[in-house]
Tab-separated table of C-alpha atoms and ligand atoms in Angstrom:
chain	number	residue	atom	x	y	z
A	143	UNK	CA	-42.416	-22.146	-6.077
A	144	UNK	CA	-39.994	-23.639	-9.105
A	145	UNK	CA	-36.764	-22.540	-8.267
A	146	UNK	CA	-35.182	-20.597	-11.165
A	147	UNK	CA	-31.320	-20.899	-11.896
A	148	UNK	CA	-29.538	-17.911	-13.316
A	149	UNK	CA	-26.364	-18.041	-15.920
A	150	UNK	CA	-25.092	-14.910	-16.101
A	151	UNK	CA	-22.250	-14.257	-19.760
A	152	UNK	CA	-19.812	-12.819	-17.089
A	153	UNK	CA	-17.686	-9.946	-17.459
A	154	UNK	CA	-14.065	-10.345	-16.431
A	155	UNK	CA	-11.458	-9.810	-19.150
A	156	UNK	CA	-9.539	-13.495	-20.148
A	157	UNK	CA	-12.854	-15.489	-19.277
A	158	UNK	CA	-13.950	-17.955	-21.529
A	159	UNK	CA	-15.932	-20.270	-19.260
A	160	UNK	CA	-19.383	-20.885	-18.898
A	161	UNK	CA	-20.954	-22.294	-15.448
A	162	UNK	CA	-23.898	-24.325	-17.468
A	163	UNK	CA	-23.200	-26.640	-20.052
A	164	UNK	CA	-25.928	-28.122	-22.505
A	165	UNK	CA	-24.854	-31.881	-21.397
A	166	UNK	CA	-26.045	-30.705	-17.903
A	167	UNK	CA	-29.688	-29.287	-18.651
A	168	UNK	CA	-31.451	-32.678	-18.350
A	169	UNK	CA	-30.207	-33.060	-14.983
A	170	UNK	CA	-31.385	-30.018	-13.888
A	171	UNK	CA	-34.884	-30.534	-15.418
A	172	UNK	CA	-34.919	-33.477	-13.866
A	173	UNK	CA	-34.195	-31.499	-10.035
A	174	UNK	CA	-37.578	-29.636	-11.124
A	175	UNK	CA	-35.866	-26.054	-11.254
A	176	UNK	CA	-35.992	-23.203	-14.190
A	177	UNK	CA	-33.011	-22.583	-15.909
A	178	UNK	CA	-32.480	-19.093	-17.117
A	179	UNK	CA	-29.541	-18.078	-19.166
A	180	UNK	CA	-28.231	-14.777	-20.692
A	181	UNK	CA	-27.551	-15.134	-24.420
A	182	UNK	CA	-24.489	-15.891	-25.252
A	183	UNK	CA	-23.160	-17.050	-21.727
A	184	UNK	CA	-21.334	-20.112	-23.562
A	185	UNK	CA	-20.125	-18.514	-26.630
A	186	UNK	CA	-16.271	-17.978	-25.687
A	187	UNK	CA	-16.617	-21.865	-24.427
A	188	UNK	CA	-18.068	-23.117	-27.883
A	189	UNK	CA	-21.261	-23.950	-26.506
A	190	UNK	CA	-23.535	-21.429	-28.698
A	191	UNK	CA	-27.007	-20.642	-27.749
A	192	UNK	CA	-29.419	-23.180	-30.149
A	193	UNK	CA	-27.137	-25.790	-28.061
A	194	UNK	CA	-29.029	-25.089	-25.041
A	195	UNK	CA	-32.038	-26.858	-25.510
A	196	UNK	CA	-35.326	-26.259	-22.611
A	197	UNK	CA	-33.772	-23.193	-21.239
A	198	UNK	CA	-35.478	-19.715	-21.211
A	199	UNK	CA	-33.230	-16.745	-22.173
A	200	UNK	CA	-32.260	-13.312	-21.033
A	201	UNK	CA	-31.351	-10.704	-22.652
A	202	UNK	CA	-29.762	-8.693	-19.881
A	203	UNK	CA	-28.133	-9.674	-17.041
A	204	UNK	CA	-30.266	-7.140	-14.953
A	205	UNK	CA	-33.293	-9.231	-16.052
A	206	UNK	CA	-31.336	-12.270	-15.279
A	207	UNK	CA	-30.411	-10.995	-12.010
A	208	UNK	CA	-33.940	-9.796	-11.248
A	209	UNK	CA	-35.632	-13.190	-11.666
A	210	UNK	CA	-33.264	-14.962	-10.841
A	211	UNK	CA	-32.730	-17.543	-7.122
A	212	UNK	CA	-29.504	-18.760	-7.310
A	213	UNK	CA	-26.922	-17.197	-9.879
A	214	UNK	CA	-24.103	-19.642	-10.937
A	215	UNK	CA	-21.292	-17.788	-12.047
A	216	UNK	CA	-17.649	-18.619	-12.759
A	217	UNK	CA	-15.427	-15.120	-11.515
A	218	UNK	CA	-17.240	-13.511	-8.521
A	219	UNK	CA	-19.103	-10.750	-9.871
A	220	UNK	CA	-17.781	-7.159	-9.858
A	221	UNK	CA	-19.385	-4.021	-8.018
A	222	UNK	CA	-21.582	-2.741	-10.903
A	223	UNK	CA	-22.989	-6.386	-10.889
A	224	UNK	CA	-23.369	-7.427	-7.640
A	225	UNK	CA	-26.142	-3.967	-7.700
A	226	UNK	CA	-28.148	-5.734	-9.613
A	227	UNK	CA	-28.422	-8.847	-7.523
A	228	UNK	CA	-31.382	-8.140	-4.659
A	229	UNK	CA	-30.772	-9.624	-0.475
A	230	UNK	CA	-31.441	-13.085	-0.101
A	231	UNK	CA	-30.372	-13.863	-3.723
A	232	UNK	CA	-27.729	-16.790	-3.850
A	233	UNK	CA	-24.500	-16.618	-6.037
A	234	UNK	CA	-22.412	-19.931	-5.910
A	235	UNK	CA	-19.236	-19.669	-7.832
A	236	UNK	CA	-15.537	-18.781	-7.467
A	237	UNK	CA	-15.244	-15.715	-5.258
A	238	UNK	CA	-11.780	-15.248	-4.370
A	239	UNK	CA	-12.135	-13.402	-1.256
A	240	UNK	CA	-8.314	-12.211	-0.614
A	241	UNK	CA	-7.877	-11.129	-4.349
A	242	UNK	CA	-10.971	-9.213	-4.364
A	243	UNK	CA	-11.907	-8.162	-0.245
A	244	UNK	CA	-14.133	-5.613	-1.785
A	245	UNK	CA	-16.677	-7.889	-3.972
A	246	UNK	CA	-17.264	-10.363	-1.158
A	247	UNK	CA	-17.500	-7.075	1.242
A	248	UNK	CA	-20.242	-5.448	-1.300
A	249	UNK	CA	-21.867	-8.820	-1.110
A	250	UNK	CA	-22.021	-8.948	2.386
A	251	UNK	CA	-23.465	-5.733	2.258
A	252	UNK	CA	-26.293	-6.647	-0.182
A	253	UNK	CA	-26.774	-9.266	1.847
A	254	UNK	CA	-26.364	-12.007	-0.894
A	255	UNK	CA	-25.664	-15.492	0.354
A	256	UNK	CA	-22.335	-16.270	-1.786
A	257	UNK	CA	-20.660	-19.821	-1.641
A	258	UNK	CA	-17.102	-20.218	-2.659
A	259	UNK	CA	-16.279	-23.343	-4.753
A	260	UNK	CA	-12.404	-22.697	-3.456
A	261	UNK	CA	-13.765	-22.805	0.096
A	262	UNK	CA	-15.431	-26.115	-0.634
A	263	UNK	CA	-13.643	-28.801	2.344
A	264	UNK	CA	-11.350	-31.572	0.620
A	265	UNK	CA	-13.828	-34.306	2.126
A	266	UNK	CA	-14.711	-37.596	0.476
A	267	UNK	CA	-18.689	-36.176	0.041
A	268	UNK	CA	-17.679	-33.032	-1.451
A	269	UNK	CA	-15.323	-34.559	-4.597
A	270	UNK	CA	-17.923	-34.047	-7.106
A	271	UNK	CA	-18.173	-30.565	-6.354
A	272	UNK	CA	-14.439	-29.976	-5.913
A	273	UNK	CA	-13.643	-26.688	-8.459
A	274	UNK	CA	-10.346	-26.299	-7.704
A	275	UNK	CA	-9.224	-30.327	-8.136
A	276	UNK	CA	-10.897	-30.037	-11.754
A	277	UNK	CA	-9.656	-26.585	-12.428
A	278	UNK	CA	-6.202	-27.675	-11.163
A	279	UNK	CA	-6.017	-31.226	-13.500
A	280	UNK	CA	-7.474	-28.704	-16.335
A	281	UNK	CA	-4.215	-26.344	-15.835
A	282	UNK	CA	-2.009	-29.171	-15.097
A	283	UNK	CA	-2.403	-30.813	-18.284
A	284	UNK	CA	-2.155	-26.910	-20.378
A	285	UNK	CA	1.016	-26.124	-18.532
A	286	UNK	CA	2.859	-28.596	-20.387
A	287	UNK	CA	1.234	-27.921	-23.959
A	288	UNK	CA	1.844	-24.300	-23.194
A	289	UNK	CA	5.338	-24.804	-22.616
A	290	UNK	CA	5.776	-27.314	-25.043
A	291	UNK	CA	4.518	-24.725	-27.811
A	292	UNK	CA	7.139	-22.176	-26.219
A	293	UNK	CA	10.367	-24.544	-26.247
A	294	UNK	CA	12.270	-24.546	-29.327
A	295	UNK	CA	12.505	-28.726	-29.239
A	296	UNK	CA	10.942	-31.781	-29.084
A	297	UNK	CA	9.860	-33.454	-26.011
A	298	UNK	CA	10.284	-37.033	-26.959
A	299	UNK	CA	13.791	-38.875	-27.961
A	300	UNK	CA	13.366	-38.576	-32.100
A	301	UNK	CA	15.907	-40.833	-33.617
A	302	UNK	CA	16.150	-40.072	-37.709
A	303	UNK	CA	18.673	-40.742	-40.324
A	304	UNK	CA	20.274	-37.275	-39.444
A	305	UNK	CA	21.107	-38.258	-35.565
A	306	UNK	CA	19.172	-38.655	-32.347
A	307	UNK	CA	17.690	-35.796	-30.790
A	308	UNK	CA	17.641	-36.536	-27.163
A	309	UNK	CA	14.262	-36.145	-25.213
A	310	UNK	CA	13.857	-32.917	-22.960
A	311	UNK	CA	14.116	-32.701	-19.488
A	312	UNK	CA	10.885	-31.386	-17.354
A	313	UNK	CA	10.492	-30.564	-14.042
A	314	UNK	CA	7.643	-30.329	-12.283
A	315	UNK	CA	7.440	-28.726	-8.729
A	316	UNK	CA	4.866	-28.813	-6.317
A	317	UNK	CA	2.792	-32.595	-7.119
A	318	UNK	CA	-0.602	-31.803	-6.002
A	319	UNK	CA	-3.463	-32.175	-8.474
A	320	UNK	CA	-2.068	-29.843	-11.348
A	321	UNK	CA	1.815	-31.364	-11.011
A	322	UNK	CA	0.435	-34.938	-11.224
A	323	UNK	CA	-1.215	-33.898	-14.365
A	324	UNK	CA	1.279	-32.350	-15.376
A	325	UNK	CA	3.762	-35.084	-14.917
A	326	UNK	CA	1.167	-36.989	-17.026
A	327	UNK	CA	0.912	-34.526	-20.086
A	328	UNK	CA	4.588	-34.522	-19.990
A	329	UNK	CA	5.624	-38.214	-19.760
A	330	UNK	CA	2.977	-38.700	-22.839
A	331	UNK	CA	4.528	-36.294	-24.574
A	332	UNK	CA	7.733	-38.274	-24.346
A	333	UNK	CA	9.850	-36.110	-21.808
A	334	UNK	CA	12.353	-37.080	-19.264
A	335	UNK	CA	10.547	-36.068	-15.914
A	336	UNK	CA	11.426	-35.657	-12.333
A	337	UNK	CA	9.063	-33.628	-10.177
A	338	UNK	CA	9.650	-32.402	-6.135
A	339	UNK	CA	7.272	-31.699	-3.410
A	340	UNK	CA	7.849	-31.154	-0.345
A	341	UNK	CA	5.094	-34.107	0.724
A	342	UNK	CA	6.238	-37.249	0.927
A	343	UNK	CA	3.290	-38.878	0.040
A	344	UNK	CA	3.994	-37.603	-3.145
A	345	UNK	CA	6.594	-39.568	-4.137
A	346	UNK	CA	4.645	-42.828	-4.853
A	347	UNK	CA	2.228	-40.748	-6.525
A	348	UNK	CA	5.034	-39.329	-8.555
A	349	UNK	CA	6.996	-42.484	-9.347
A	350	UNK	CA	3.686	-44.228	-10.689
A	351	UNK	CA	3.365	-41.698	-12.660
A	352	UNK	CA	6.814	-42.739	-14.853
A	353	UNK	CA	8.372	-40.022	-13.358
A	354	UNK	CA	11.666	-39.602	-10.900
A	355	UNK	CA	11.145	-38.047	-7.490
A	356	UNK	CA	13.429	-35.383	-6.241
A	357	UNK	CA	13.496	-34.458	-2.612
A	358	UNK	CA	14.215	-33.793	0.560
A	359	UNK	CA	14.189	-35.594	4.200
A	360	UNK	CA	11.845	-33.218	5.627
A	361	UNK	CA	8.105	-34.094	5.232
A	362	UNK	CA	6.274	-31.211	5.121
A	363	UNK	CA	2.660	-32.355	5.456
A	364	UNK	CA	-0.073	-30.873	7.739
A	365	UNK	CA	-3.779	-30.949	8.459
A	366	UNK	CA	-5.916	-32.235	5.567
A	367	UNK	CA	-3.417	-33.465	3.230
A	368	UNK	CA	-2.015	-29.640	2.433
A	369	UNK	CA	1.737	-28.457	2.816
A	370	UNK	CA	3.000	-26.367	5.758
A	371	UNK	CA	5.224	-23.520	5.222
A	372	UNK	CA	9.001	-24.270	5.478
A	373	UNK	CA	11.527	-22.933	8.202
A	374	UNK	CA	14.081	-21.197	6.904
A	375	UNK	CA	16.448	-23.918	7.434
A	376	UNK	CA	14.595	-26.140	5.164
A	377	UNK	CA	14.020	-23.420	2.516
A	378	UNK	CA	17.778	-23.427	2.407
A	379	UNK	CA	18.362	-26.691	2.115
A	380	UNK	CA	14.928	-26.862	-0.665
A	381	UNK	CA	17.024	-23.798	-2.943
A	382	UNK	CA	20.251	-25.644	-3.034
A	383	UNK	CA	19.043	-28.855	-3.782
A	384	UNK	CA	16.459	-27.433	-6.446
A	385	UNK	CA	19.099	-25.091	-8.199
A	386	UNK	CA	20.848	-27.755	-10.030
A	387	UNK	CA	18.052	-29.856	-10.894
A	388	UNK	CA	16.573	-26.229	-12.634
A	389	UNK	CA	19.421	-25.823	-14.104
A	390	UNK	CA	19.373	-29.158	-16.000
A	391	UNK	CA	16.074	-27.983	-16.617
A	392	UNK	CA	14.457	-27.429	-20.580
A	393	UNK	CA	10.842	-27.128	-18.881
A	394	UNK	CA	9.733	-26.192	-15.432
A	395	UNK	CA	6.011	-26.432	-14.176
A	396	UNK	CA	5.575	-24.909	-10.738
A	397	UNK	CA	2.340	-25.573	-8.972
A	398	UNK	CA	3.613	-25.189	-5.274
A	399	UNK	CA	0.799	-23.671	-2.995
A	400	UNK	CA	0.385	-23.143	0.519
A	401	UNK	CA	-3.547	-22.957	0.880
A	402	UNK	CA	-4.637	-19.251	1.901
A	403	UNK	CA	-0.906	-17.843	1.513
A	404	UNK	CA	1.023	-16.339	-1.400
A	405	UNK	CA	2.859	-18.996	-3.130
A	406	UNK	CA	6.156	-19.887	-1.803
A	407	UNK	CA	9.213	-18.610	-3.640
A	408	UNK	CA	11.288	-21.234	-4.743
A	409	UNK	CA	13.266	-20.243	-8.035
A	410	UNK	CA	15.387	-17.108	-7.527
A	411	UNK	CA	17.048	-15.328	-10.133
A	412	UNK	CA	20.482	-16.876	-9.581
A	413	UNK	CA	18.991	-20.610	-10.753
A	414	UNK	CA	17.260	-19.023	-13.599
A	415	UNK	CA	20.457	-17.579	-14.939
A	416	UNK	CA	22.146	-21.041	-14.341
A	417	UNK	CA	19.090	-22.105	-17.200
A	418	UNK	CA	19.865	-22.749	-21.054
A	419	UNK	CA	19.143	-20.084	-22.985
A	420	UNK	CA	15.129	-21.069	-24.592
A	421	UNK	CA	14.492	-22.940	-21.624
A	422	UNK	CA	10.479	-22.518	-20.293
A	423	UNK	CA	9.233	-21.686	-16.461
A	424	UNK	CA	5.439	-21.679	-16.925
A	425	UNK	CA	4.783	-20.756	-13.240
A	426	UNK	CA	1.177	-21.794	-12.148
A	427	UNK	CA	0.936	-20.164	-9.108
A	428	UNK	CA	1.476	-16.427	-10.544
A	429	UNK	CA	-1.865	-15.128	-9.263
A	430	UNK	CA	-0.675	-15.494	-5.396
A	431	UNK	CA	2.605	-14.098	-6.042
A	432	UNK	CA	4.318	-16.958	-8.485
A	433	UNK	CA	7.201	-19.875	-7.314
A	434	UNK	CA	9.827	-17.717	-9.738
A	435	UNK	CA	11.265	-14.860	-8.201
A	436	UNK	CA	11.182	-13.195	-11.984
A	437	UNK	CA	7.300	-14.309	-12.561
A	438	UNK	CA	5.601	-11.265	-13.660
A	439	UNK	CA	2.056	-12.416	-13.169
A	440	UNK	CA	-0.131	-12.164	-16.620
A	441	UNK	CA	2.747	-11.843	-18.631
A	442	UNK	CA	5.490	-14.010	-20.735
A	443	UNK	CA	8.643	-12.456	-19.613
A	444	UNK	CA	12.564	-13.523	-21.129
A	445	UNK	CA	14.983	-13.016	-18.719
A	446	UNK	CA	18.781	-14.344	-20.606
A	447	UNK	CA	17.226	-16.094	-22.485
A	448	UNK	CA	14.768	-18.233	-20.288
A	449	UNK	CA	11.200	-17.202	-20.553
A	450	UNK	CA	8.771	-16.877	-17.863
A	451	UNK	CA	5.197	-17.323	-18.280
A	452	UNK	CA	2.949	-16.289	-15.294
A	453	UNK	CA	-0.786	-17.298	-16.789
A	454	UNK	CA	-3.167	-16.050	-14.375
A	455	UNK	CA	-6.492	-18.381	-16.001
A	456	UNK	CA	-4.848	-20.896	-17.586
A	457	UNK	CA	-8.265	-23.464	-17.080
A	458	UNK	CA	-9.699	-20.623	-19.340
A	459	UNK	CA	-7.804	-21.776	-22.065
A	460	UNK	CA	-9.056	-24.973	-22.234
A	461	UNK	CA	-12.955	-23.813	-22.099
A	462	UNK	CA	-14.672	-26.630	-22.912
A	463	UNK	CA	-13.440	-29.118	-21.236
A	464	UNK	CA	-12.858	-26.947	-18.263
A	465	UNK	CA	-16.555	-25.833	-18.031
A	466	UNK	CA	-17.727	-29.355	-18.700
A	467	UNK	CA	-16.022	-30.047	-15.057
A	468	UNK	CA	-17.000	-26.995	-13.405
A	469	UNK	CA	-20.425	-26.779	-14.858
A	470	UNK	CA	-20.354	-30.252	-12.900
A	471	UNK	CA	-19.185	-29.464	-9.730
A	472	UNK	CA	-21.740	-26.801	-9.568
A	473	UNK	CA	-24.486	-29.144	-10.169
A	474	UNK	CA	-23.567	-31.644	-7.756
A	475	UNK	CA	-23.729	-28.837	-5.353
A	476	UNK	CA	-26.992	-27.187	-6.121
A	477	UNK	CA	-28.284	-30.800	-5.678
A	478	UNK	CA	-27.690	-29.875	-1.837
A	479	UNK	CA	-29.456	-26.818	-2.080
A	480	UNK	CA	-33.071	-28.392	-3.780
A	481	UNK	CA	-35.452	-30.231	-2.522
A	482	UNK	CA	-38.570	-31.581	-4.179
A	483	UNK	CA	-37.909	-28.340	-6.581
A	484	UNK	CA	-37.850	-26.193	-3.692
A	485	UNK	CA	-34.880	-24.324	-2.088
A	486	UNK	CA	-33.805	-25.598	1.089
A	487	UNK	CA	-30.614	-25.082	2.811
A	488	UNK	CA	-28.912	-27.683	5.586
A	489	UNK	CA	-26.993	-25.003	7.288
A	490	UNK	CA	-25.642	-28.010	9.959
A	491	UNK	CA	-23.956	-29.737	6.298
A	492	UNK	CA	-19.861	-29.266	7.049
A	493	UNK	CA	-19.952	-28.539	2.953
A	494	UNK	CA	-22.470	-25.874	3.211
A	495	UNK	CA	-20.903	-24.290	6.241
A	496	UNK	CA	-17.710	-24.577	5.304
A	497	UNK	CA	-17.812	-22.651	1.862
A	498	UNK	CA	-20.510	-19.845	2.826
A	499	UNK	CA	-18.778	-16.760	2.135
A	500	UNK	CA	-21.749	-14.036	2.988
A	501	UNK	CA	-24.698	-14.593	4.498
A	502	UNK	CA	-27.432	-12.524	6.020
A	503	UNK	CA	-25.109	-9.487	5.802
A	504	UNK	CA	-22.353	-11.913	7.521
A	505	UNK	CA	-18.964	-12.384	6.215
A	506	UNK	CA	-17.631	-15.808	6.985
A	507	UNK	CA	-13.994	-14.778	6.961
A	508	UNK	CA	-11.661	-12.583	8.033
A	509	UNK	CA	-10.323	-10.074	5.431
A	510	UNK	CA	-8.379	-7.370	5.649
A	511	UNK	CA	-10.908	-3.994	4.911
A	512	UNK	CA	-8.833	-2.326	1.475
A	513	UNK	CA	-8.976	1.245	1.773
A	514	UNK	CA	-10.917	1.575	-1.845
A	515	UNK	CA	-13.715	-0.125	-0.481
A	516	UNK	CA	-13.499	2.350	2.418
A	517	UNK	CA	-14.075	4.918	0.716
A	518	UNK	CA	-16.361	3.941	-2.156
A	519	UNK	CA	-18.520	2.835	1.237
A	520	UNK	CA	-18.589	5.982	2.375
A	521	UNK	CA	-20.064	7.531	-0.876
A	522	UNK	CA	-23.032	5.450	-0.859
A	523	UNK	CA	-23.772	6.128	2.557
A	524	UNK	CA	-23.635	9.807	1.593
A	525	UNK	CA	-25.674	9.238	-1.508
A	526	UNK	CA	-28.305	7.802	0.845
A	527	UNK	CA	-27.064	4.630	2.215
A	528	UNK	CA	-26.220	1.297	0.924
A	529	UNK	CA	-28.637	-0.137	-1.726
B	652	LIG	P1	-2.193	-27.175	-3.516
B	652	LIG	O1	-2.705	-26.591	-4.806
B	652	LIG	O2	-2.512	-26.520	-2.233
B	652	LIG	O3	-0.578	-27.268	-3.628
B	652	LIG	C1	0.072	-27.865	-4.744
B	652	LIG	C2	1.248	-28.668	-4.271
B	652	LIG	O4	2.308	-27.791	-3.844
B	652	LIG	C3	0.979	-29.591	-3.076
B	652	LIG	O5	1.244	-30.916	-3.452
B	652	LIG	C4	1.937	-29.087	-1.999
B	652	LIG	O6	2.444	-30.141	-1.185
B	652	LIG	C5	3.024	-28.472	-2.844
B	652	LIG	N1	3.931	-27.552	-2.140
B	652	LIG	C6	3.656	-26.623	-1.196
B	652	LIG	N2	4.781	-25.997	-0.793
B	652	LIG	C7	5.796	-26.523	-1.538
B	652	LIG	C8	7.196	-26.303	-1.589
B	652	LIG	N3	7.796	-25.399	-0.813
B	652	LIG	N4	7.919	-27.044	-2.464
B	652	LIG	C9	7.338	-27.975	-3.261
B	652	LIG	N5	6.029	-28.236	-3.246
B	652	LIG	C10	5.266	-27.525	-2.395
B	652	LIG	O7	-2.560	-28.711	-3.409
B	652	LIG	P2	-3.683	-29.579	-4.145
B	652	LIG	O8	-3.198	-29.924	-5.490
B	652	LIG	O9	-4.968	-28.873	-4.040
B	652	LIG	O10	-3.694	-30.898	-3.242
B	652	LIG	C11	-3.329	-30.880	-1.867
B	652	LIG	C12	-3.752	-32.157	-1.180
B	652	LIG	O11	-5.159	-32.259	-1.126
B	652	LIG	C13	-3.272	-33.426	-1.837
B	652	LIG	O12	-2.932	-34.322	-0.813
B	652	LIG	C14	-4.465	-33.929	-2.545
B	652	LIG	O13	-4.435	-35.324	-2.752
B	652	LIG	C15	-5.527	-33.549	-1.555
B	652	LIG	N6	-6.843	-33.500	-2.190
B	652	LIG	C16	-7.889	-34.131	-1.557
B	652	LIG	C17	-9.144	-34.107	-2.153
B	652	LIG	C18	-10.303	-34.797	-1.508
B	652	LIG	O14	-10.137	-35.608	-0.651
B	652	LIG	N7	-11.508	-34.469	-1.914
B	652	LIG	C19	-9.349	-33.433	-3.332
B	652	LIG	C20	-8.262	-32.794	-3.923
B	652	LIG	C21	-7.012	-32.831	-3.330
C-alpha cells in the first residue's frame, strides 16, 4: 500500500512555517509515497497552494488526519488535534516534551508513534535531518537583524564629511550553531565582535570567524560536544568577567544552552544597568527561562533604557528559508522510514531509537505528570475512557 504523507496548516499562534515545501515534492514522488496537504499549510511561509504541484489536497485537517500515515508537522500538535489522529498513526515533528508534558502524554495515550526532531542524536548520519542545527543558524543570523533594527546606530565604522561614526560593539554569548551565525551576520554587517563560551573549542571557531574570543580557563565541555553546567565557583568567576565586557556592550546575542535544562543565567540586572542607555539584549534562549535575568520571554521589555527582547520563534520569522531547511531535514528522515514505497521502521537504527518520543502507548522519556493533564485524564475516563 502507497504510503500517504500528511501536511497539516498547524495551529499554534506565531507559526509561520510549513513542514513541506514545493522544491521538495519531486523527491518525495520519487520515494513512491502520496502527499496530502491541507490548503493553505504554506501560506504564512509564502509558498501558496498552485505552488504545490502533484499533491492532493484537504480541506480539513480531520480528513487529513483520517487518511493520513505519517503527519509531518512543525509545533507538536495540541489536545483537540492529536483526537483526530487514530493509534498507530506517525507524527514526526518538533514535540517539545518538557514545555508541553501533556501533548506527548495524550499522544502516548492515543498511542501515536511521535518522533522528536530535537531528540534527533548529534551523529555524523543524522546531519541532514538535524532541526535544531538549521533552526539554530536560521535564528542566529535574525538575532542580529533583529537587533540591528532595534539599535539606534549603525553597525559598521561610517566615515562622512560630518565625522566618523565608530562601528558598534556586539557580543555574542554562548558560540554554538546560532552564536557562530550570529558572529557571522554581525561581522558582515560591519560590527566590532567578541563572543564567549564556555567551550574551548570554541574559540578557533570564533576567531575564524573575524571575531575576538572572550573567556575563561575553565573548559566546560562534556559528552557529545554539549556544555556542562558550571559550579558556582566558575559562575562567579563567568559574571565578573562578563559584566564589563556587557557593559561595553551596544548589542548582546545570548544563545547559551545546557541541553534538557533551563538556560543558564548569565546577565543579572546589575550588568544591565551598567549598559548605555538604547543598548539591545536579544536573548535567544527565552523559551527555557532566558540568559538575562530581566528576559521576559515573548516580549520586548526596556529596563533604563536597555531593551530586552525574549523572541520565543524567532526561525518563524524567517519562514521561508527556515522551512526550506526543515522541510529538509524531515525528508531526509522519512527516507529512513520508506522502503520500496512501503513503511518500514529499523527500530535497532540509534537515529530512530534515539528520537522516538511515544510509541505503542510508550513514552520514551521521563516527564514530570502536570496536574492539568491529571485531571483532564480523569474526565475522559469518566466520559467513558480514553478515545
Ligand atoms: P546548544 O544550543 O546546546 O548551546 C549553545 C551554546 O551555549 C554552546 O556552544 C554551549 O557551549 C554554550 N553554553 C552553555 N553554557 C554556557 C555558559 N554558561 N556560558 C557561555 N556559553 C554557554 O549548542 P549547539 O549550538 O546545539 O551545539 C552544541 C555542540 O554540538 C557544538 O559542539 C556543535 O558543534 C555540536 N553539533 C554537532 C552536530 C553533529 O555532529 N551533527 C550538529 C550540530 C551541533
Amino acid at each position: 500500500m502507497t504510503v500517504t504523507i500528511g501536511i497539516p496548516k498547524g495551529s499554534t499562534p506565531g507559526e509561520s512555517r510549513v513542514a513541506l515545501v514545493p522544491s521538495i515534492i519531486g523527491k518525495y514522488a520519487a520515494l513512491g509515497v502520496e502527499l496530502l496537504v491541507e490548503q493553505n499549510a504554506g501560506a504564512a511561509a509564502a509558498f501558496p497552494d498552485e505552488l504545490y504541484e502533484g499533491v492532493t489536497f484537504c480541506d480539513s485537517l480531520a480528513g487529513l488526519s483520517q487518511k493520513a500515515q505519517i503527519m509531518l508537522s512543525v509545533q507538536p500538535p495540541n489536545l483537540e488535534e492529536i483526537t483526530l489522529l487514530h493509534p498507530g498513526q506517525i507524527v514526526v515533528g518538533y514535540m517539545y516534551p518538557r514545555r508541553n508534558p501533556e501533548y506527548a502524554l495524550s499522544m502516548r495515550d492515543h498511542r501515536i508513534t511521535t518522533f522528536a526532531m530535537e531528540l534527533l542524536p548529534r551523529i555524523t548520519r543524522a546531519q541532514s535531518m538535524d532541526a535544531l542545527t538549521s533552526q539554530a543558524a536560521v535564528a542566529g543570523y535574525k538575532a542580529v537583524l533583529l537587533a540591528a533594527n532595534m539599535i539606534g546606530r549603525f553597525l559598521p565604522m561610517l566615515t562622512t564629511p560630518a565625522g566618523t561614526i565608530r562601528p558598534a560593539k556586539v557580543l555574542i554569548i554562548g558560540a554554538g550553531v546560532a552564536g557562530l551565525q550570529a558572529i557571522a551576520t554581525a561581522k558582515r554587517l560591519g560590527a566590532i565582535v567578541e563572543a564567549y563560551d564556555v567551550r574551548k573549542a570554541t574559540r578557533e571557531q570564533v576567531q575564524s570567524l573575524g571575531a575576538r574570543f572572550i573567556g575563561l580557563e575553565v573548559d566546560a565541555e562534556s559528552s557529545g560536544g554539549y556544555a556542562r553546567e558550571l559550579s558556582d565557583e566558575e559562575r562567579q568567576q563567568e559574571q565578573a568577567m562578563l559584566a564589563d565586557h556587557i557593559s561595553q556592550a551596544e548589542i548582546v546575542v545570548t544563545t547559551a544552552a545546557i541541553p534538557g535544562r533551563d538556560a543558564p543565567k548569565l546577565i543579572f540586572r546589575e550588568a544591565v544597568e551598567r549598559m548605555k542607555p538604547g543598548a539591545v539584549i536579544v536573548d535567544l534562549a527565552a523559551s527555557t527561562g532566558g540568559n538575562c535575568e530581566l528576559t521576559v520571554p515573548g516580549e520586548t521589555i526596556v529596563h533604563r533604557g536597555v531593551q530586552i527582547c525574549g523572541p520565543m520563534n524567532i526561525p518563524s520569522m524567517l519562514p521561508v528559508d527556515a522551512s526550506e531547511l526543515y522541510a529538509r531535514n524531515l525528508y531526509n528522515f522519512v527516507v529512513l522510514l520508506v522502503k520500496d514505497g512501503e513503511l518500514v521502521i529499523d527500530w535497532e537504527d540509534p537515529i530512530i531509537r534515539d528520537s522516538v518520543l511515544t510509541h505503542n502507548g510508550e513514552l520514551h522519556m521521563e516527564l514530570s505528570i502536570p496536574s492539568t493533564y491529571e485531571a483532564a485524564l480523569k474526565q475522559t475516563l469518566e466520559q467513558g475512557g480514553v478515545k
